[in-house]
Amino acid sequence: MPNRKFADGEVVMGRWPGSVLYYEVQVTSYDDVSHLYTVKYKDGTELALKENDIRSQSAFRHRKSQSSSSSPSRRSSSRSRSRSPGRPVKGRRRSSSQSREHKDDKKKTVSETSLAPLALKPSENNTRRYNGEPESTERNDTSFVTSEQKLKPDREIARVLEQYSLRSRKEEKKKEEIYSEKKTFETKKVIEKAPSKTKELEFGGRIGTFMLIFFLPATVLYLLLMCKQDDPSLMNFPPPLPALESLWEARAFGVFLLWFFLQALFYLLPIGKVVEGLPLSNGRKLQYRINGFYAFVLTAAAIATLLYFQFELHYLYDHFLQFAVSAAAFSMVLSIYLYIRSLKAPEEELAPGGNSGYFVYDFFTGHELNPRIGSFDLKYFCELRPGLIGWVVINLAMLLAEMKIHNQSMPSLSMILVNSFQLLYVVDALWNEEAVLTTMDITHDGFGFMLAFGDLVWVPFVYSLQAFYLVGHPTAISWPVAAAITILNGIGYYIFRSANSQKNSFRRNPADPKLAYLKSIPTATGKGLLVTGWWGFVRHPNYLGDIIMALAWSLPCGFNHILPYFYVIYFICLLVHREARDEHHCKQKYGLAWERYCQRVPYRIFPYIY
Ligand code: NDP
């Protein structure tokens, strides 16, 4: 018989980790090995608590009556904060007098503040408080959370979460299973450091990823070869493979290397602010220099200088295939290097999604999460620099090639539209570079072949397909059509930008007064989920905007062939798949709260369609 103080089913007061607050909880089980009680809060959150963090309800009733009479003033001061089990308490930054007071009356404060949230009526405060009601009061809960978040920015919440390692009980159970055979776990900390293997394989598992390693380069080759054809109909037989020697040019490879290292040099320049990324599984935060936009400006200056000295940029067009092959070869070598170095990386630095133990799978998805050489972050660098900036340089080369080949004094209207739309997209990404730190690519996916090839080959050589197509297949469009396409791109951009900004601002500071009009629902992790604004419209409004823009980039190429629409078709597939991956991760992260979000916002990307 285990030596335990509280029985299963007993309703007691449980301390919310990281705070001095106690809430009514129900004991659901007890682990006699770890000596932890599993308790359930009224919002459904389950946590494992030590016996010291649990009190009987009678003790509280007694203290409440004592303290309320002895110190009413402090009682009222506690009203200015709104707290709930779903939201750990913000780090306490006090004035010296406050802290003295705090020290003196620490015990009293515990009992007073502990009871306040349960005792207060909504009318007693200008902010709504957690009232322990079940989900049926969600609408009211949301307004409570919105106002409450003003007091608890995500960073602070993350700090408390890190400190106390709050995880849902379900997740804890999974980890326990790993250890259950030997019962080797002694404390919660030991469980946390357990290496987590990737169990659910994506992209078709080992076979799928193996095939993708060949399929992706083959697709690029096919698209570029087709684009060079006079009749690029996809109904035609693929053109014959060019001789191997014609695919490789040492000079093109040299130029590619020069480009890559020039961008690396720009990345290393000590200009631009340094920011912290999201906390890693070990609680550490990596630092990133935000200077992508400066790199772009420096690159633009370098290109302008080259053009001034009559450098023929359309060399890129003439040797496009060789450049693509050079980039592919480089990304393969880089991926091999990344995999080899990942074998020596500590377990805690491996990517949650790329640690299956299967060579091919981990090589493809990326084994190490944030490979760095000193402070040089390889993944972060490749995400936005050589490929993305390279894309607009390629577009410019296509524009110049079009003028030269067709003897035009001006680029075509179609070419101008494609160049301008995509330039806007790239500049926007670089201007908002910090936002990339919260994307799945940085926080979840490792750096392996998928991202290396995607960043260095797919983005610059496939995303520029419309401009490449227009050089060989001039398409005239009228001004009204151009205006309509521009409006479409503007709508897409507006949705894309405002949705991304709304979420990023909310994640960075949920208390941002500019977001006061938005509502969110609480989750057990302490982070909220927006349920109004763009994120209440569909579950991925940013994808919707991105897809609308993708269509606007293809339309200037006319309707003669489907080839220039490859990007929008592929992009819809990519984002539908990405949405499913994200959905899966969010379900794991937020559980019930995510399901509630999905009920409220039923459409994923396209309103009333999908
Ligand atoms: P998102 O920016 O869409 O972020 C998804 C994350 O947002 C979720 O994991 C969750 O993370 C958070 N979230 C989801 N719902 C809510 C909500 N209701 N309230 C608050 N937070 C929520 O991820 P991506 O990295 O996929 O996309 C970033 C941008 O990049 C998009 O605009 C996309 O279109 C674009 N993109 C472009 C590509 C291209 O090749 N051109 C390729 C891929 C993406 P958490 O709760 O942990 O914060």
XYZ file of C-alpha atoms and ligand atoms in Angstrom:
658
model
C 0.000 0.000 0.000
C 1.670 3.246 -1.057
C 2.161 5.881 1.578
C -0.042 8.634 0.124
C -1.965 11.434 1.682
C -4.679 12.004 -0.914
C -6.963 9.432 -2.429
C -8.036 9.059 -6.055
C -11.134 11.123 -6.747
C -10.489 13.446 -3.813
C -11.069 17.139 -4.553
C -8.166 19.159 -3.207
C -6.274 22.381 -3.886
C -3.342 22.007 -6.293
C -0.621 24.590 -6.706
C -0.178 25.841 -10.259
C 3.523 25.303 -10.992
C 5.599 28.425 -10.942
C 3.016 30.354 -8.985
C 1.699 30.755 -5.467
C -1.803 30.036 -6.661
C -3.844 27.035 -5.641
C -6.802 25.814 -7.649
C -9.398 23.222 -7.101
C -8.279 19.947 -8.650
C -9.275 16.350 -8.543
C -6.753 13.615 -7.868
C -6.949 11.083 -10.673
C -4.013 8.793 -9.837
C -0.806 8.410 -7.897
C 2.520 7.011 -9.072
C 4.216 5.230 -6.212
C 7.562 5.221 -8.035
C 7.845 8.919 -8.833
C 5.590 9.881 -5.866
C 3.661 12.211 -8.120
C -0.074 12.760 -8.077
C -1.867 13.237 -11.361
C -4.431 15.942 -10.864
C -7.041 17.414 -13.154
C -7.824 21.114 -13.165
C -11.272 22.376 -14.011
C -10.234 23.397 -17.514
C -9.230 19.813 -18.241
C -5.484 20.357 -17.825
C -3.773 17.370 -16.255
C -0.491 17.763 -14.452
C 1.720 15.699 -12.205
C 2.203 17.374 -8.828
C 4.291 16.615 -5.784
C 2.521 16.021 -2.492
C 3.941 19.314 -1.166
C 2.036 21.165 -3.851
C -1.301 19.784 -2.779
C -3.429 20.970 0.143
C -6.723 19.821 1.497
C -9.622 22.176 0.893
C -10.400 22.519 4.592
C -6.981 24.059 5.251
C -7.784 26.735 2.718
C -11.189 27.592 4.075
C -9.574 28.158 7.445
C -6.779 30.347 6.103
C -9.105 32.329 3.934
C -11.122 33.585 6.836
C -7.948 34.501 8.725
C -6.232 36.330 5.994
C -9.136 38.256 4.626
C -9.674 39.865 7.937
C -6.042 40.623 8.611
C -5.102 42.137 5.311
C -7.891 43.386 3.116
C -5.694 45.785 1.218
C -3.468 43.092 -0.119
C -6.479 41.113 -1.027
C -7.680 43.898 -3.248
C -4.268 44.321 -4.838
C -4.385 40.745 -5.942
C -7.448 41.585 -7.997
C -5.417 43.534 -10.458
C -4.018 40.312 -11.820
C -6.083 37.742 -13.464
C -4.863 34.203 -13.238
C -5.912 30.788 -14.240
C -4.583 27.264 -14.198
C -4.142 27.520 -17.932
C -1.805 30.462 -17.553
C 1.218 30.339 -15.315
C 1.943 33.439 -13.350
C 4.132 36.061 -14.888
C 7.579 36.425 -13.322
C 7.218 38.638 -10.365
C 9.058 41.888 -10.859
C 8.430 44.034 -7.822
C 9.542 47.280 -6.345
C 11.763 46.931 -3.251
C 8.935 47.822 -0.902
C 6.699 45.349 -2.569
C 9.292 42.651 -2.306
C 9.903 43.375 1.369
C 6.224 43.175 1.960
C 6.175 40.016 -0.018
C 8.926 38.440 2.089
C 7.335 39.462 5.343
C 3.970 38.047 4.575
C 4.884 35.332 2.168
C 2.779 32.691 3.811
C -0.233 34.897 4.142
C 0.059 36.033 0.553
C 0.038 32.455 -0.572
C -3.253 31.770 1.023
C -4.781 35.095 0.043
C -3.849 35.148 -3.593
C -4.528 31.495 -3.810
C -8.090 31.930 -2.976
C -8.784 35.170 -4.704
C -9.390 33.795 -8.172
C -11.961 31.356 -6.893
C -13.624 33.778 -4.557
C -13.934 36.800 -6.822
C -17.016 37.557 -8.814
C -16.570 38.991 -12.302
C -18.112 42.243 -11.191
C -15.328 42.772 -8.691
C -12.813 43.332 -11.370
C -12.545 45.017 -14.695
C -10.936 41.946 -16.162
C -12.687 38.619 -16.351
C -11.201 35.782 -14.427
C -11.041 32.080 -14.808
C -14.097 30.789 -13.087
C -13.501 27.109 -13.375
C -16.418 26.708 -15.740
C -16.280 23.964 -18.322
C -16.066 24.584 -22.049
C -19.623 25.778 -22.470
C -18.527 29.239 -21.361
C -15.837 29.393 -23.979
C -16.991 32.688 -25.468
C -16.591 34.346 -22.126
C -13.360 32.530 -21.525
C -11.927 33.996 -24.649
C -12.421 37.527 -23.529
C -10.948 36.620 -20.210
C -7.894 35.210 -21.864
C -7.418 38.166 -24.116
C -7.309 40.514 -21.211
C -5.361 38.167 -19.052
C -2.669 37.740 -21.650
C -1.912 41.401 -21.315
C -0.309 40.520 -18.048
C 1.574 37.492 -19.215
C 3.552 37.796 -22.416
C 4.405 34.507 -24.108
C 8.094 34.893 -23.365
C 7.381 34.943 -19.686
C 5.062 32.008 -19.992
C 7.707 30.123 -21.919
C 10.173 30.873 -19.137
C 7.863 29.439 -16.522
C 7.074 26.493 -18.720
C 10.751 25.847 -19.193
C 11.434 26.177 -15.523
C 8.697 23.822 -14.511
C 8.641 21.744 -17.661
C 4.892 21.659 -17.937
C 3.734 18.993 -20.233
C 0.380 17.413 -20.712
C -0.067 14.255 -18.774
C -0.572 12.381 -22.043
C 2.873 13.350 -23.232
C 4.336 12.436 -19.881
C 2.714 9.031 -20.148
C 4.337 8.440 -23.523
C 7.752 9.155 -22.056
C 7.040 6.974 -19.088
C 6.291 4.110 -21.429
C 9.830 4.304 -22.727
C 11.089 3.787 -19.225
C 8.395 1.602 -17.848
C 10.219 -1.698 -18.392
C 13.066 -0.891 -16.062
C 11.274 1.780 -14.035
C 14.475 3.752 -14.301
C 12.973 7.168 -13.892
C 13.469 8.724 -10.536
C 12.425 12.314 -10.947
C 10.575 14.361 -13.557
C 13.876 15.835 -14.731
C 15.239 12.457 -15.737
C 12.193 11.867 -17.892
C 12.576 15.212 -19.628
C 16.092 14.511 -20.777
C 15.107 11.255 -22.397
C 15.967 11.285 -26.098
C 12.788 11.218 -28.131
C 12.847 9.125 -31.273
C 10.698 10.091 -34.235
C 8.019 7.435 -34.337
C 5.603 8.806 -36.878
C 7.332 8.960 -40.245
C 6.179 11.510 -42.795
C 6.728 11.811 -46.567
C 5.994 8.132 -47.143
C 8.540 6.941 -44.583
C 11.793 5.331 -45.648
C 10.663 4.389 -49.131
C 8.991 7.725 -49.773
C 12.000 9.772 -48.695
C 14.364 7.533 -50.647
C 12.346 8.133 -53.785
C 12.069 11.868 -53.144
C 15.847 12.179 -53.074
C 15.801 11.214 -56.766
C 12.397 12.516 -57.719
C 12.982 16.140 -56.684
C 16.156 16.710 -58.751
C 14.568 14.825 -61.669
C 11.543 17.142 -61.506
C 13.717 20.249 -61.613
C 15.614 18.872 -64.585
C 12.391 17.954 -66.365
C 10.784 21.366 -65.792
C 13.820 23.282 -66.984
C 14.225 21.100 -70.062
C 10.540 21.421 -70.896
C 10.655 25.170 -70.467
C 13.364 25.350 -73.135
C 11.142 23.566 -75.664
C 9.310 25.533 -78.341
C 6.194 23.584 -77.513
C 6.372 22.940 -73.773
C 3.121 20.997 -73.643
C 3.175 18.437 -70.877
C 1.381 16.077 -73.264
C 4.562 15.874 -75.312
C 7.258 13.325 -74.662
C 9.945 14.653 -72.340
C 12.919 15.980 -74.282
C 15.959 13.698 -74.484
C 18.453 13.998 -71.664
C 21.338 16.284 -72.607
C 24.836 14.832 -72.587
C 26.324 14.737 -69.113
C 29.176 17.093 -70.074
C 26.690 19.736 -71.147
C 25.054 19.667 -67.729
C 28.215 20.549 -65.921
C 30.277 23.671 -66.274
C 33.097 24.398 -63.873
C 32.652 28.131 -64.335
C 28.968 27.985 -63.434
C 29.850 25.957 -60.357
C 32.518 28.538 -59.468
C 30.011 31.376 -59.812
C 27.561 29.451 -57.635
C 30.206 28.974 -54.925
C 31.135 32.642 -55.142
C 27.494 33.560 -54.713
C 27.027 31.250 -51.747
C 30.104 32.523 -49.908
C 29.324 36.156 -50.721
C 25.959 35.693 -49.032
C 27.690 33.975 -46.121
C 29.957 36.996 -45.820
C 26.955 39.349 -45.762
C 25.362 37.142 -43.105
C 28.445 37.473 -40.935
C 28.535 41.258 -41.097
C 27.927 42.707 -37.639
C 24.988 44.805 -38.797
C 21.376 44.294 -37.776
C 19.977 43.330 -34.417
C 20.513 39.997 -32.712
C 17.396 38.231 -31.470
C 16.646 35.042 -29.603
C 14.841 32.136 -31.171
C 12.154 30.084 -29.437
C 13.329 27.943 -26.512
C 14.809 24.605 -27.520
C 13.886 21.372 -25.772
C 16.750 21.903 -23.324
C 15.488 25.392 -22.505
C 18.337 27.125 -24.321
C 17.620 29.887 -26.813
C 19.817 30.410 -29.839
C 20.719 33.847 -31.052
C 20.183 34.973 -34.619
C 21.386 38.044 -36.416
C 18.639 39.740 -38.385
C 20.378 41.261 -41.378
C 18.731 39.585 -44.375
C 17.378 42.853 -45.668
C 20.835 44.445 -45.480
C 22.210 41.441 -47.372
C 19.609 42.093 -50.039
C 20.552 45.778 -50.301
C 24.253 44.907 -50.529
C 23.498 42.302 -53.179
C 21.452 44.834 -55.156
C 24.391 47.254 -54.992
C 26.787 44.507 -56.160
C 24.503 43.565 -59.092
C 24.058 47.221 -60.058
C 27.847 47.606 -60.095
C 28.215 44.524 -62.299
C 25.605 45.856 -64.717
C 27.281 49.244 -64.744
C 30.472 47.533 -65.866
C 28.557 45.782 -68.659
C 28.566 42.352 -67.016
C 26.171 40.213 -69.016
C 23.769 38.914 -66.422
C 21.880 36.889 -69.005
C 24.818 34.482 -68.731
C 22.618 33.009 -66.024
C 19.885 32.344 -68.578
C 22.301 30.832 -71.095
C 23.685 28.428 -68.474
C 20.567 27.976 -66.410
C 20.681 24.187 -66.449
C 24.337 24.122 -65.440
C 23.631 26.460 -62.556
C 20.774 24.271 -61.399
C 23.006 21.189 -61.571
C 25.752 23.029 -59.647
C 23.287 24.016 -56.932
C 21.933 20.448 -56.762
C 25.436 18.980 -56.469
C 26.273 21.476 -53.771
C 23.088 20.760 -51.814
C 23.830 17.024 -51.958
C 27.370 17.537 -50.618
C 26.001 19.865 -47.952
C 23.376 17.283 -46.942
C 26.024 14.573 -46.618
C 28.128 16.876 -44.460
C 25.076 17.734 -42.348
C 24.234 14.102 -41.789
C 27.794 13.138 -40.864
C 28.127 15.959 -38.370
C 24.715 15.181 -36.898
C 26.012 11.761 -35.829
C 28.170 13.509 -33.255
C 25.468 15.928 -32.119
C 24.048 15.455 -28.615
C 20.637 13.779 -28.575
C 18.925 16.909 -27.287
C 20.068 18.829 -30.380
C 18.464 16.441 -32.831
C 15.338 17.404 -34.733
C 12.093 16.049 -33.283
C 11.007 15.121 -36.790
C 14.288 13.699 -38.076
C 15.441 11.289 -35.403
C 13.956 8.015 -36.549
C 17.187 6.025 -36.561
C 16.700 5.232 -40.256
C 19.532 6.642 -42.297
C 17.566 7.561 -45.424
C 14.729 9.143 -43.518
C 16.951 11.191 -41.220
C 19.209 12.180 -44.106
C 16.205 13.495 -46.013
C 14.275 15.225 -43.237
C 17.374 16.429 -41.398
C 18.843 14.827 -38.306
C 20.202 17.848 -36.471
C 17.819 20.697 -35.670
C 20.126 23.698 -35.711
C 23.526 22.787 -37.140
C 25.956 25.596 -36.465
C 29.600 26.270 -37.152
C 30.412 28.560 -34.264
C 27.609 31.098 -34.358
C 26.981 30.518 -38.082
C 23.585 28.852 -38.305
C 23.566 26.827 -41.508
C 19.824 26.245 -41.733
C 18.794 29.778 -40.891
C 21.315 31.127 -43.390
C 20.119 28.879 -46.208
C 16.429 29.530 -45.501
C 16.418 33.139 -46.626
C 19.713 34.088 -48.236
C 21.379 32.301 -51.160
C 18.219 30.753 -52.615
C 15.686 33.466 -51.929
C 17.862 36.383 -52.976
C 19.162 34.207 -55.809
C 15.587 33.820 -57.057
C 15.145 37.568 -57.700
C 18.589 37.797 -59.304
C 17.594 34.959 -61.651
C 14.342 36.783 -62.441
C 16.291 39.903 -63.296
C 18.607 37.858 -65.515
C 15.531 36.488 -67.319
C 14.194 39.994 -67.818
C 17.490 41.106 -69.365
C 17.658 37.945 -71.461
C 14.140 38.594 -72.790
C 15.102 42.126 -73.823
C 18.286 40.931 -75.487
C 16.848 37.896 -77.281
C 13.753 39.714 -78.552
C 15.554 42.969 -79.215
C 13.262 44.901 -76.914
C 14.078 48.256 -75.438
C 11.680 47.466 -72.583
C 10.776 44.236 -70.882
C 7.289 42.889 -71.611
C 4.418 43.773 -69.308
C 4.122 40.114 -68.287
C 7.800 39.993 -67.365
C 7.518 43.210 -65.368
C 4.565 41.844 -63.418
C 6.253 38.538 -62.619
C 9.455 40.305 -61.562
C 7.679 42.892 -59.429
C 5.324 40.459 -57.672
C 8.097 38.069 -56.774
C 10.437 40.868 -55.770
C 7.778 42.104 -53.355
C 7.449 38.607 -51.900
C 11.193 38.225 -51.365
C 11.684 41.704 -49.937
C 8.751 41.094 -47.611
C 10.302 37.843 -46.376
C 13.628 39.556 -45.734
C 12.038 42.595 -44.124
C 10.123 40.288 -41.773
C 13.041 37.927 -41.367
C 12.481 37.484 -37.644
C 9.197 35.727 -38.368
C 11.054 32.782 -39.873
C 12.276 31.883 -36.388
C 8.824 30.656 -35.401
C 8.180 28.616 -38.546
C 8.100 24.845 -38.646
C 11.282 24.818 -40.719
C 13.259 26.365 -37.893
C 11.515 24.960 -34.827
C 10.659 21.433 -35.934
C 12.399 20.278 -39.098
C 16.035 19.340 -39.053
C 18.476 20.535 -41.673
C 18.907 17.759 -44.192
C 18.422 17.122 -47.879
C 14.809 18.325 -47.902
C 15.593 21.857 -46.778
C 19.052 22.082 -48.331
C 17.699 21.107 -51.748
C 14.540 23.130 -51.224
C 16.361 26.292 -50.233
C 19.232 26.131 -52.705
C 17.700 24.485 -55.767
C 13.929 24.313 -55.653
C 13.260 27.899 -54.616
C 15.605 29.705 -57.018
C 15.227 27.409 -60.037
C 11.576 26.322 -59.844
C 10.059 29.473 -58.423
C 11.591 31.458 -61.284
C 9.927 29.190 -63.836
C 7.432 31.849 -64.972
C 10.183 34.322 -65.839
C 12.191 31.544 -67.526
C 9.096 30.543 -69.486
C 8.401 34.102 -70.623
C 11.864 34.436 -72.194
C 11.186 31.565 -74.586
C 7.420 32.094 -74.859
C 6.605 35.803 -74.989
C 3.074 36.515 -73.810
C 1.397 39.839 -74.442
C -1.211 41.025 -71.968
C -3.312 44.162 -72.039
C -3.209 46.888 -69.418
C -6.653 46.060 -67.985
C -5.636 42.406 -67.620
C -2.381 43.499 -66.005
C -4.363 45.721 -63.633
C -6.709 42.866 -62.709
C -3.779 40.543 -62.031
C -2.103 43.226 -59.941
C -5.244 43.632 -57.840
C -5.371 39.863 -57.337
C -1.764 39.839 -56.201
C -2.501 42.791 -53.894
C -5.404 40.917 -52.279
C -3.266 37.822 -51.806
C -0.427 39.850 -50.357
C -2.745 41.721 -47.999
C -4.196 38.480 -46.596
C -0.781 36.836 -46.392
C 0.921 39.761 -44.678
C -1.810 40.737 -42.259
C -2.437 37.121 -41.213
C 1.250 36.475 -40.601
C 1.701 39.774 -38.764
C -1.351 39.146 -36.608
C -0.057 35.791 -35.453
C 3.545 36.901 -35.053
C 2.558 39.924 -32.971
C 0.264 37.771 -30.872
C 2.961 35.178 -30.295
C 5.577 37.816 -29.507
C 3.344 39.769 -27.151
C -0.219 38.626 -26.519
C -0.669 41.789 -24.460
C -0.074 44.029 -27.473
C -2.752 46.752 -27.232
C -3.086 46.682 -31.022
C -4.470 43.161 -30.703
C -6.939 43.982 -27.943
C -9.855 43.484 -30.339
C -8.893 39.862 -30.980
C -10.161 36.909 -29.008
C -8.308 33.748 -28.195
C -8.933 30.492 -26.405
C -6.619 29.170 -23.710
C -4.555 26.015 -24.047
C -2.910 23.937 -21.363
C 0.536 25.033 -22.581
C -0.173 28.627 -21.598
C -0.207 29.844 -25.228
C -3.511 31.045 -26.632
C -5.063 30.311 -30.009
C -6.581 33.218 -31.905
C -10.206 32.585 -32.795
C -11.124 35.913 -34.341
C -9.436 38.055 -36.967
C -7.727 36.228 -39.809
C -7.135 33.115 -37.709
C -10.847 32.903 -37.028
C -11.599 33.117 -40.750
C -9.755 29.940 -41.739
C -7.122 27.915 -39.904
C -4.339 28.943 -42.266
C -5.182 32.356 -43.709
C -1.533 32.971 -44.531
C -1.566 29.941 -46.852
C -4.689 31.277 -48.540
C -2.985 34.599 -49.265
C 0.132 32.807 -50.478
C -1.887 30.668 -52.902
C -3.745 33.687 -54.306
C -0.391 35.344 -54.959
C 0.947 32.168 -56.585
C -1.958 32.290 -59.031
C -1.273 35.947 -59.788
C 2.347 35.058 -60.617
C 1.268 32.494 -63.199
C -1.504 34.430 -64.907
C 0.845 36.821 -66.791
C 2.075 33.746 -68.683
C -1.295 33.355 -70.397
C -3.230 30.167 -70.954
C -1.320 28.492 -73.768
C 0.445 26.009 -71.523
C 0.069 24.563 -68.081
C 3.820 24.597 -67.424
C 3.965 28.107 -65.898
C 1.104 27.024 -63.620
C 3.290 24.306 -62.180
C 4.173 26.582 -59.285
C 0.604 27.247 -58.184
C -0.404 23.574 -58.538
C 2.649 22.363 -56.665
C 2.198 25.080 -54.060
C -1.387 24.084 -53.300
C -0.209 20.481 -52.812
C 2.686 21.645 -50.636
C 0.543 23.843 -48.423
C -2.265 21.291 -48.104
C 0.329 18.752 -46.987
C 2.044 21.291 -44.750
C -1.283 22.230 -43.200
C -1.922 18.564 -42.401
C 1.503 18.273 -40.764
C 0.959 21.419 -38.765
C -2.510 20.293 -37.761
C -1.047 17.044 -36.473
C 1.608 18.876 -34.437
C -0.933 21.331 -33.051
C -3.246 18.506 -32.043
C -0.389 16.939 -30.113
C 0.588 20.279 -28.587
C -2.816 21.621 -27.667
C -5.096 18.556 -27.455
C -8.625 19.493 -26.501
C -8.066 23.217 -27.049
C -7.061 22.530 -30.656
C -10.217 20.510 -31.200
C -12.252 23.406 -29.836
C -10.425 25.737 -32.198
C -11.195 23.451 -35.133
C -14.866 23.371 -34.170
C -14.962 27.143 -34.153
C -12.932 27.537 -37.316
C -13.956 24.583 -39.475
C -12.215 25.499 -42.743
C -8.500 24.904 -43.102
C -7.392 27.067 -46.030
C -10.240 27.853 -48.409
C -13.409 29.195 -46.787
C -16.452 26.981 -47.464
C -14.340 24.662 -49.630
C -11.537 23.090 -47.611
P 2.461 29.195 -39.948
O 2.986 30.582 -39.953
O 1.162 28.977 -40.611
O 2.380 28.748 -38.454
C 1.703 27.610 -37.981
C 1.779 27.719 -36.475
O 1.019 28.848 -36.054
C 1.177 26.566 -35.711
O 2.075 25.505 -35.602
C 0.918 27.214 -34.370
O 2.200 27.277 -33.732
C 0.516 28.622 -34.750
N -0.932 28.748 -34.821
C -1.804 27.995 -35.532
N -3.060 28.438 -35.364
C -2.983 29.495 -34.538
C -3.945 30.378 -33.981
N -5.230 30.242 -34.240
N -3.519 31.348 -33.159
C -2.203 31.496 -32.894
N -1.246 30.690 -33.372
C -1.634 29.702 -34.193
O 3.563 28.194 -40.452
P 4.417 27.991 -41.737
O 5.823 27.943 -41.301
O 3.908 26.794 -42.441
O 4.183 29.256 -42.704
C 4.802 30.523 -42.546
C 4.607 31.320 -43.834
O 5.478 30.835 -44.830
C 3.200 31.212 -44.419
O 2.782 32.465 -44.861
C 3.351 30.302 -45.594
O 2.417 30.611 -46.605
C 4.771 30.587 -46.015
N 5.401 29.461 -46.684
C 5.909 29.679 -47.924
C 6.527 28.664 -48.604
C 7.070 28.906 -49.926
O 7.728 28.023 -50.450
N 6.846 30.042 -50.528
C 6.667 27.320 -48.014
C 6.094 27.201 -46.716
C 5.488 28.237 -46.070
P 2.426 27.744 -32.196
O 1.103 27.623 -31.528
O 3.451 26.818 -31.663
O 2.895 29.154 -32.270
